[in-house]
Amino acid sequence: MTAVVAGVDIGSTTAKCVVLGEDSRILGKSLSVVGVDIVKDAERALEAALADAHLSRPEVSFITGTGYGRYKVYFGQLVVTEISCHARGANFLFPGTRLVVDIGGQDTKAIRIDDKGEVVDFAMNDKCAAGTGRFLDVCANALGYDVGEIGPLSLQARRAVKVTSTCTVFAESEVTSYVSRGKDPKDILAGLHASIANRTLSLMQRVGVEPEVTFTGGVSQNEGMVHALHRRLGVPVNVSPLSQYLGALGAALHGRERLSGGAA
Amino acid sequence: MSDVVSAPAVSGGVSRSFLRDARGLQRKLVEEYYGAFASVDQPRRPVAYMLVGGNLTEILRSFGYDVVFPEIVALNCAIKHQSLENILHAESLGYGLDVCGYVKNDLGLQDLGGKTSFGQIPRPDLLVCSFSGCYVYVKWWEALAESYGAPLFMFDVPYMREETPRQEDIAYLVSQLWELVHLLEKRTGRAFDMNELKRVLAESRRAEDGWVEFLRAGRLRPSPIEAYFESIFYMFPINVLRGTPGAADFYDVVNEEVRARVRDGNYPLPEEKFRVLVEGVPPYTNYRTFWDFFRKWGAVSVVATYPKVGGLFDRGFRHDPSRPFESIAEYSLGAYVNQSWPLRRKIIADYVKEYQADAVIIHGIKSCRSFTAGQGDLRDWLIHDQGVPTLYIESDHQDPRYFAPAQIKNRMDAFFESLEQRRAVAAAAGAAPG
Amino acid sequence: MPELLKIGSWAGDLPDGEAPAGIEISPDFREFTEAESVERIVHLAQEVLADPTFPTVRAWRTAGGKAIGCFPVYTPQELVHSFAMMPVAIQGGGENLEISRADAALGSFLCSISKSTLEMALTGLLDPFDGFVFPYICDVSRNLDGIFTRVLPQRPSHMLHLPQNFTSPATIPFLVAEYRSLIEKLERVAGRPFSPEDLRASLEVFNEQRALVDRLVVLKRDAPWKVTLVEYYLLLRLGGLLPREVHIPLLRRAIAELEGRERKNKDAIRVIVLGPFCEQPTLELLQLIEDVGCYVVGDELQMLHRWCPRIEPGTDPLESLATSYVRTPVDIGVRSTPTTKAAAILARVDAAKAQGVLFLTAKFCEPALEDVVLYRRALEGRGLPYLHMEFEEKSTTYEQARLQLETFAESILFE
Amino acid sequence: MITGGLDLGAGVIKGVLLEDGRRLLATASAPSRGIPVQAARHVLDTLGETANIAPDDIDYLCTTGFGRYAIPERNLQVSDFTSSARGAVFLFPKTRLVVDVGTQASRTMSISETGKVLKFKMNEKCAAGAGRFVERCSKYLQVPLEEMGPKALASERPKLISSVCAVLAETEIINNVAEGVPLADILMGVFLSLSQRAHSLMRYVGIQPEVTLVGGLVRNVGMVKALHDTIGMDLNVAPDAYYAAALGSAVLGHARLQKLTTAPQGVGG
């Protein structure tokens, strides 16, 4: 069967799409910002990935939607939660993965998986958005940085300050207060990263920390966060430049299984 | 009074007769109960406020009291989306963001005059606080005593740390029960009538038998009952109307209907894909939404801990007319949240086996620390020591501000998805040749 | 080398430094027994608090002693003491303890002290203890006991049911039975039988500590400029972290120094702090209250040492101990006395000549939160100003707290 | 006599110059960008330029707000509550309740005829950041900040947001967008939700007329309408109420200065 499959991941801030060839080679991918019209954004994400793959719509046999906006992927044949998708995607990129950590814009997940990439157990941030990507976003903003800059800056810290507030809104005032007390922004950033690493570890311990650990989601592109997690965990953390696409990739893989009559 | 609390309509592939008779009768009982309070100016009988855990309905009933359970009033408000207004009012009185939603709903409602869409809630003549399993009960009744000036009887119930209570515990409780009897004699001018109490206890016992028969139907495969979402409605008679013939008759109707369901193949869902145990208090404000998250995946709760807050009848306890005071004392000790964590863990483990549950869903609520503090550890124990897939989610039972539908749905979807995946993998492995 | 202090069966009120027969107190406590000034004691106290590994308990153990962790408030520490074991106040992990595992076990909406206490259990910080007592002061404290039985199975934990019915004649016999259940566990841990004589002696030791604590409380009320809130707090806090035989002389020396202190009485408003009877605020927050111009002339800090006045041992010391909780305790938010509560608060305000009340409640501390409304009504009836603020163990910024406290002080001071 | 009032908020620094405690000479504001001292200097310069006054001509400087201790040349500092109350009374003398829906916190206080704070309350955790929340919604919904209010007025069926967590509330908004709720309804829902929170603070201290709105969101017509609808009472609104805290601190500064000049022996250095 010469089937091309696609996965569309509609997150809270970005839409991602991955187009997979029959040998599970990535033929094309796309990343775009989500706006007010999610249905259209999903369409666009697919079109962009198809353009990247030099393919046209009829050549795709199966489309899977995932992410918060998964039910808006009207043109798809299957919806799967991003938890199952991240599990499958991490297994694909790093087959030894047993624990997936995904820090996204709105939530953080720790997913324990087996050797086939099936979810064994998972835990997500409770109660509120404490410790999510949004936390970094807001604090970067309060310090006057772009969220892309803060990871490398945090690595230059000499002495991380202690950030205790887990509430995103209050962390912002905590950050502002440190600034007014003359603390080095780098040290504050290091403190913020350490604080998220700590919250994340707490989630990971709920499902059990077991190597290999694969770090995914938007925040995984932040090297300061990778460093902070590694330091807190004491074991290396797999990170791939494709991490952001893991949900979409996992969705495509789920679609392929479904198409071939597999477990999905 | 057409606008009363009732079970939500069940949609999608469910026979229309499902829940019909019992639900109609339940609605009627609720209507009659609140309707009896309609005339606040001339209450026919004195009113006692009581708490569900360890309640002393039988004794109060034997003295001709009407009993009001503010917890149940509050949950009815929440189901009917009236809780937030009361909660906000209580917050303006100074009750903080982290005070139990039941307390805030009730005290807010009382301060606003006690008017609900299902009837006027009468003022209390007596406040009977059964301190059984919930510390907030004590604080709540203190606040009521302060605002109403009604006398408060504190019934102090020791926490259960061993499966069998100590003799000293029973003696302490029986002594307090006699003190209550003397107080009631003084207040009503009536002499205590032991025969009347025994008669009431016998009715309670009959209702308890019926209730247990209903709960145990969850052991069948497929289960003809929804042990969480459906039970919540059938808890009303066992908690509020216990000791009346109406309560006991009610369960006869329910059980007749359950037997008919089995006979006709009329089940809660067209296909019972997952049998789950639910631990924790339901999010009443988003009850229907929450139920939908289960139904979507073919998940039926076959057993739940929440319906046991009024007593663990299914574990063998019955009110006993031959040992009136002792059995009431044992009842008060036996509320689910009055059991220590080692006992609670054992109950849950037993349930999982007895009801062949595939998974456990824990719903922790912000309001109730008694129920919730330690549920994370329970999750850990179930997964790692018992090998039972378990999902832990948090919201609130009274305060809709803490119910985040998108987040909860995502967790439920992911959980059932992974169960389904694992099941498919296991089936594929089982089917594979060799 | 100085004589080692000893502890055991104390007969009566021994003068400072005189050693009865019993377990030897480790020389590690010499710093405390030799500390001469309040300044030095405060410094030592801060060191002890900053160290999450319970240095004083470890020191006690090196001399062969056993220790029982006591959760606040109405825990009968005398019972533990009567077995020659050290009752130690468990009052959370402070601001330096990183919470990572306890969150998962407990759930989101719970107070700091419960989380940090469980975190300490999960990370080995409570290893120097031989057992724990959790009194039923709230559902969280109660449930912690059940979680401890799973996470620290080798160290017995006991949940003590504290009765809330204070009028029944059956209450005291019941509480005696409760204490007996605790005694059974303590006997197993201590490896020796309960002795009413030893309990009698222990009651006297605690009576002496209580008398001194009371003297300090009165000093803080009548001459708040002589002792800062932080000094006052730390002197009391040491009471739960040192063997009582070390704390008592230390406290006596400190009070003598403080009473003789010459300090200027500032133009500050007199306030009573209600609410922190279990979880304790940070030192910075305590200092901030006085920095913005308030004198704290009444409080609910360190209630573990102050929950009742003197206990006469009587003929049955166990019954005396039970009676003290039922009949003569200090009422705080975790004991039910609805009809007298508001009046008691007003009486306290009057006795302390307080100009306002500061409700300082721990985040998620439901019993304290519920009482605020009751007290609020009583205070409004008398036109007394109040401020309600919440605190947590972990706070590093105090801008919001400062803003509110300053406004409160300004609203009382300025026209 | 010229007194200056500076409100060093976490997001914006606001300043006023006041002549003889009565006449408002100038107002100015600048974003603080986490460096309040620099921004405050800039605001002082702008004020001087507007009023045509040299920095030395300011007789007394009173600061308020989050960064009130950051300015070394201040003569006095007061808390935000105290200053906002005086500012509100300066603008509307019959004010008895002041509501401040600010960037990082909402607060309310009941006051006496003289502007003395009687009771006050600020929002607790999990309900904070009203102004910041509006800013984030602006970014999210791709509606410029100044257009949010006018656009919200078109709402027919406002979509309320239930979550108390500002971040989770964003998720709710995303869901509402996905479900096709009209923009005006989402916007009005945001303002109404914030108003309801402010309302519960107001109820805590006791609502009595007149009610004066001050602070960050006073210029937002959507917020004003939502508050009006929520409390069911007329609100005093004035453009200068944006500067209420700065104004109030200048008023307090003037009073203090008068006291000092009439009793010169009381000046301690």
Short mmCIF file of C-alpha atoms in Angstrom, two decimals, chain C residues 9-281:
data_model
loop_
_atom_site.label_atom_id
_atom_site.label_comp_id
_atom_site.label_asym_id
_atom_site.label_seq_id
_atom_site.Cartn_x
_atom_site.Cartn_y
_atom_site.Cartn_z
CA SER C 9 12.22 11.28 86.41
CA TRP C 10 12.21 14.80 87.64
CA ALA C 11 11.07 15.18 91.16
CA GLY C 12 9.63 18.59 91.62
CA ASP C 13 11.08 21.81 90.37
CA LEU C 14 14.85 21.45 90.15
CA PRO C 15 17.01 24.55 89.98
CA ASP C 16 18.94 25.30 86.78
CA GLY C 17 21.65 22.90 85.83
CA GLU C 18 20.89 20.36 88.53
CA ALA C 19 20.76 17.00 86.93
CA PRO C 20 18.33 14.25 87.82
CA ALA C 21 18.99 10.65 86.92
CA GLY C 22 18.01 9.55 83.42
CA ILE C 23 19.23 9.88 79.88
CA GLU C 24 22.22 12.08 79.33
CA ILE C 25 21.79 15.10 77.18
CA SER C 26 24.32 15.30 74.44
CA PRO C 27 27.09 17.89 74.79
CA ASP C 28 25.86 19.20 71.47
CA PHE C 29 23.34 21.20 73.46
CA ARG C 30 26.13 23.01 75.27
CA GLU C 31 25.77 25.95 72.88
CA PHE C 32 22.23 26.37 74.14
CA THR C 33 22.96 25.79 77.79
CA GLU C 34 25.82 28.25 77.63
CA ALA C 35 24.18 30.90 75.45
CA GLU C 36 24.08 33.95 77.66
CA SER C 37 22.40 36.66 75.61
CA VAL C 38 19.11 36.87 73.77
CA GLU C 39 21.08 37.87 70.71
CA ARG C 40 23.07 34.64 70.88
CA ILE C 41 19.96 32.52 71.48
CA VAL C 42 18.17 34.13 68.54
CA HIS C 43 21.18 33.43 66.37
CA LEU C 44 21.22 29.77 67.43
CA ALA C 45 17.48 29.49 66.84
CA GLN C 46 17.83 30.84 63.34
CA GLU C 47 20.57 28.33 62.64
CA VAL C 48 18.42 25.47 63.86
CA LEU C 49 15.46 26.62 61.78
CA ALA C 50 17.54 27.05 58.64
CA ASP C 51 18.73 23.45 58.87
CA PRO C 52 16.02 21.07 57.60
CA THR C 53 17.79 18.02 59.03
CA PHE C 54 16.64 18.59 62.63
CA PRO C 55 20.10 19.08 64.17
CA THR C 56 18.77 19.18 67.71
CA VAL C 57 16.88 15.91 67.27
CA ARG C 58 19.95 14.26 65.81
CA ALA C 59 21.98 15.50 68.76
CA TRP C 60 19.42 14.01 71.11
CA ARG C 61 19.68 10.70 69.31
CA THR C 62 23.46 10.55 69.50
CA ALA C 63 23.00 10.34 73.24
CA GLY C 64 20.67 7.39 72.74
CA GLY C 65 17.38 9.24 73.08
CA LYS C 66 14.24 8.64 71.06
CA ALA C 67 12.11 11.36 69.51
CA ILE C 68 8.46 11.69 68.60
CA GLY C 69 7.28 14.27 66.07
CA CYS C 70 4.25 16.18 67.31
CA PHE C 71 1.97 18.00 64.92
CA PRO C 72 0.24 21.09 66.36
CA VAL C 73 -1.85 22.01 68.37
CA TYR C 74 -3.37 20.08 71.28
CA THR C 75 -0.85 17.26 71.32
CA PRO C 76 -0.17 15.89 74.81
CA GLN C 77 3.60 16.19 74.63
CA GLU C 78 3.74 15.34 78.32
CA LEU C 79 2.90 11.73 77.49
CA VAL C 80 5.85 11.48 75.15
CA HIS C 81 8.09 13.14 77.70
CA SER C 82 7.01 10.73 80.44
CA PHE C 83 8.68 7.94 78.46
CA ALA C 84 11.93 9.96 78.49
CA MET C 85 11.47 10.53 74.77
CA MET C 86 11.77 13.96 73.21
CA PRO C 87 8.54 15.50 71.90
CA VAL C 88 9.50 17.60 68.88
CA ALA C 89 7.26 20.14 67.22
CA ILE C 90 6.67 19.33 63.56
CA GLN C 91 5.85 22.68 62.04
CA GLY C 92 6.56 22.38 58.37
CA GLY C 93 9.69 22.59 56.31
CA GLY C 94 10.13 26.33 56.15
CA GLU C 95 10.87 28.38 53.11
CA ASN C 96 13.99 26.53 51.97
CA LEU C 97 12.47 23.10 51.48
CA GLU C 98 11.77 22.31 47.85
CA ILE C 99 8.39 20.59 47.47
CA SER C 100 8.43 18.12 44.64
CA ARG C 101 6.95 14.79 45.73
CA ALA C 102 4.35 15.79 48.30
CA ASP C 103 2.29 17.73 45.77
CA ALA C 104 1.59 14.51 43.94
CA ALA C 105 0.56 12.60 47.02
CA LEU C 106 -1.70 15.19 48.53
CA GLY C 107 -3.46 17.20 45.84
CA SER C 108 -3.39 20.84 44.91
CA PHE C 109 -5.51 22.74 47.36
CA LEU C 110 -3.76 22.09 50.64
CA CYS C 111 -1.78 24.13 53.12
CA SER C 112 1.99 24.43 53.00
CA ILE C 113 2.61 22.73 56.34
CA SER C 114 0.93 19.51 55.20
CA LYS C 115 2.91 19.46 51.98
CA SER C 116 6.26 20.25 53.53
CA THR C 117 5.72 17.75 56.34
CA LEU C 118 4.98 15.01 53.83
CA GLU C 119 7.88 16.12 51.66
CA MET C 120 10.17 15.73 54.65
CA ALA C 121 8.78 12.24 55.21
CA LEU C 122 9.33 11.29 51.57
CA THR C 123 12.86 12.63 51.42
CA GLY C 124 14.24 11.11 54.61
CA LEU C 125 14.32 14.31 56.62
CA LEU C 126 12.09 12.75 59.26
CA ASP C 127 14.38 9.76 59.70
CA PRO C 128 15.61 11.03 63.09
CA PHE C 129 12.14 10.40 64.46
CA ASP C 130 10.80 7.20 66.02
CA GLY C 131 7.15 8.04 65.61
CA PHE C 132 4.59 10.75 65.04
CA VAL C 133 1.41 12.09 66.59
CA PHE C 134 -1.20 13.83 64.45
CA PRO C 135 -4.02 15.34 66.47
CA TYR C 136 -7.37 15.73 64.74
CA ILE C 137 -7.27 19.50 64.38
CA CYS C 138 -8.40 19.40 60.77
CA ASP C 139 -9.00 16.84 58.05
CA VAL C 140 -5.60 17.39 56.51
CA SER C 141 -3.68 16.73 59.68
CA ARG C 142 -5.88 13.67 60.23
CA ASN C 143 -5.29 12.34 56.71
CA LEU C 144 -1.55 12.90 56.97
CA ASP C 145 -1.50 10.14 59.57
CA GLY C 146 -3.02 7.70 57.09
CA ILE C 147 -0.52 8.68 54.41
CA PHE C 148 2.35 8.34 56.86
CA THR C 149 1.36 4.74 57.56
CA ARG C 150 2.08 4.01 53.90
CA VAL C 151 5.12 6.19 53.22
CA LEU C 152 6.89 5.56 56.55
CA PRO C 153 5.58 2.13 57.56
CA GLN C 154 8.52 1.45 59.85
CA ARG C 155 7.78 4.50 62.03
CA PRO C 156 4.52 4.33 63.92
CA SER C 157 2.16 7.23 63.43
CA HIS C 158 -0.85 7.91 65.60
CA MET C 159 -3.95 9.95 64.85
CA LEU C 160 -5.33 11.32 68.07
CA HIS C 161 -9.04 12.05 68.00
CA LEU C 162 -9.68 15.26 69.89
CA PRO C 163 -13.27 15.43 71.10
CA GLN C 164 -15.45 18.39 70.20
CA ASN C 165 -18.26 17.68 72.65
CA PHE C 166 -17.29 19.53 75.82
CA THR C 167 -20.48 19.09 77.78
CA SER C 168 -20.91 15.33 77.89
CA PRO C 169 -19.78 13.57 81.06
CA ALA C 170 -18.49 10.82 78.78
CA THR C 171 -15.93 13.05 77.07
CA ILE C 172 -13.14 12.87 79.62
CA PRO C 173 -13.29 9.07 80.00
CA PHE C 174 -13.26 8.84 76.21
CA LEU C 175 -10.21 11.08 75.94
CA VAL C 176 -8.46 9.03 78.59
CA ALA C 177 -9.13 5.97 76.40
CA GLU C 178 -7.76 7.89 73.42
CA TYR C 179 -4.62 8.72 75.35
CA ARG C 180 -4.33 5.08 76.37
CA SER C 181 -4.28 4.04 72.70
CA LEU C 182 -1.47 6.50 72.14
CA ILE C 183 0.29 5.23 75.25
CA GLU C 184 0.21 1.67 73.90
CA LYS C 185 2.13 2.83 70.84
CA LEU C 186 4.52 4.94 72.86
CA GLU C 187 5.24 1.96 75.12
CA ARG C 188 6.25 -0.08 72.11
CA VAL C 189 8.49 2.66 70.76
CA ALA C 190 10.08 3.44 74.12
CA GLY C 191 10.38 -0.20 75.14
CA ARG C 192 9.15 0.54 78.64
CA PRO C 193 5.77 0.63 80.35
CA PHE C 194 3.79 3.74 81.09
CA SER C 195 4.23 5.12 84.57
CA PRO C 196 1.79 7.58 86.13
CA GLU C 197 4.61 8.77 88.37
CA ASP C 198 6.73 9.69 85.36
CA LEU C 199 3.76 11.47 83.82
CA ARG C 200 3.29 13.41 87.02
CA ALA C 201 6.91 14.54 86.83
CA SER C 202 6.55 15.41 83.15
CA LEU C 203 3.48 17.51 83.87
CA GLU C 204 5.57 19.52 86.30
CA VAL C 205 8.30 20.06 83.71
CA PHE C 206 5.76 21.35 81.23
CA ASN C 207 4.10 23.46 83.90
CA GLU C 208 7.41 25.16 84.39
CA GLN C 209 7.81 25.73 80.69
CA ARG C 210 4.25 27.03 80.45
CA ALA C 211 4.78 29.44 83.30
CA LEU C 212 7.82 30.89 81.55
CA VAL C 213 6.07 31.05 78.19
CA ASP C 214 3.23 32.85 79.89
CA ARG C 215 5.68 35.34 81.43
CA LEU C 216 7.08 36.05 77.98
CA VAL C 217 3.58 36.46 76.52
CA VAL C 218 2.71 38.95 79.24
CA LEU C 219 5.94 40.86 78.63
CA LYS C 220 5.14 41.07 74.93
CA ARG C 221 1.66 42.30 75.75
CA ASP C 222 2.58 44.86 78.38
CA ALA C 223 5.91 46.10 77.05
CA PRO C 224 6.03 45.14 73.38
CA TRP C 225 8.97 47.47 72.74
CA LYS C 226 11.21 45.35 74.93
CA VAL C 227 11.05 42.23 72.78
CA THR C 228 10.65 42.11 69.03
CA LEU C 229 8.15 39.75 67.51
CA VAL C 230 10.94 37.75 65.88
CA GLU C 231 12.80 37.36 69.18
CA TYR C 232 9.61 36.39 70.93
CA TYR C 233 8.73 33.87 68.23
CA LEU C 234 12.16 32.27 68.12
CA LEU C 235 12.33 31.90 71.89
CA LEU C 236 9.02 30.07 71.78
CA ARG C 237 9.88 28.09 68.70
CA LEU C 238 12.99 26.67 70.35
CA GLY C 239 10.66 25.19 72.93
CA GLY C 240 9.55 22.56 70.46
CA LEU C 241 13.04 21.81 69.15
CA LEU C 242 15.04 21.45 72.34
CA PRO C 243 14.72 19.06 75.24
CA ARG C 244 12.52 20.92 77.70
CA GLU C 245 15.27 20.67 80.29
CA VAL C 246 17.45 22.73 77.98
CA HIS C 247 14.77 25.16 76.93
CA ILE C 248 13.52 26.04 80.39
CA PRO C 249 16.71 27.56 81.81
CA LEU C 250 17.43 29.20 78.48
CA LEU C 251 14.04 30.82 78.43
CA ARG C 252 14.42 31.92 82.04
CA ARG C 253 17.72 33.67 81.28
CA ALA C 254 16.30 35.29 78.16
CA ILE C 255 13.21 36.63 79.92
CA ALA C 256 15.31 38.10 82.71
CA GLU C 257 17.40 39.94 80.15
CA LEU C 258 14.37 41.14 78.20
CA GLU C 259 12.50 42.35 81.24
CA GLY C 260 15.46 44.53 82.12
CA ARG C 261 15.89 45.89 78.65
CA GLU C 262 15.82 49.66 78.11
CA ARG C 263 14.16 50.45 74.80
CA LYS C 264 12.10 53.33 73.51
CA ASN C 265 8.35 52.83 73.25
CA LYS C 266 7.61 53.79 69.65
CA ASP C 267 4.44 55.38 68.30
CA ALA C 268 3.10 52.13 66.91
CA ILE C 269 -0.39 50.67 66.82
CA ARG C 270 -1.18 47.73 69.07
CA VAL C 271 -2.53 44.70 67.21
CA ILE C 272 -3.48 41.13 67.96
CA VAL C 273 -2.51 38.50 65.41
CA LEU C 274 -5.01 35.67 65.04
CA GLY C 275 -4.83 32.61 62.83
CA PRO C 276 -1.29 31.20 62.72
CA PHE C 277 -1.95 28.52 65.35
CA CYS C 278 -0.64 25.66 63.22
CA GLU C 279 1.38 26.67 60.18
CA GLN C 280 3.82 29.45 61.04
CA PRO C 281 4.60 32.59 59.05
#
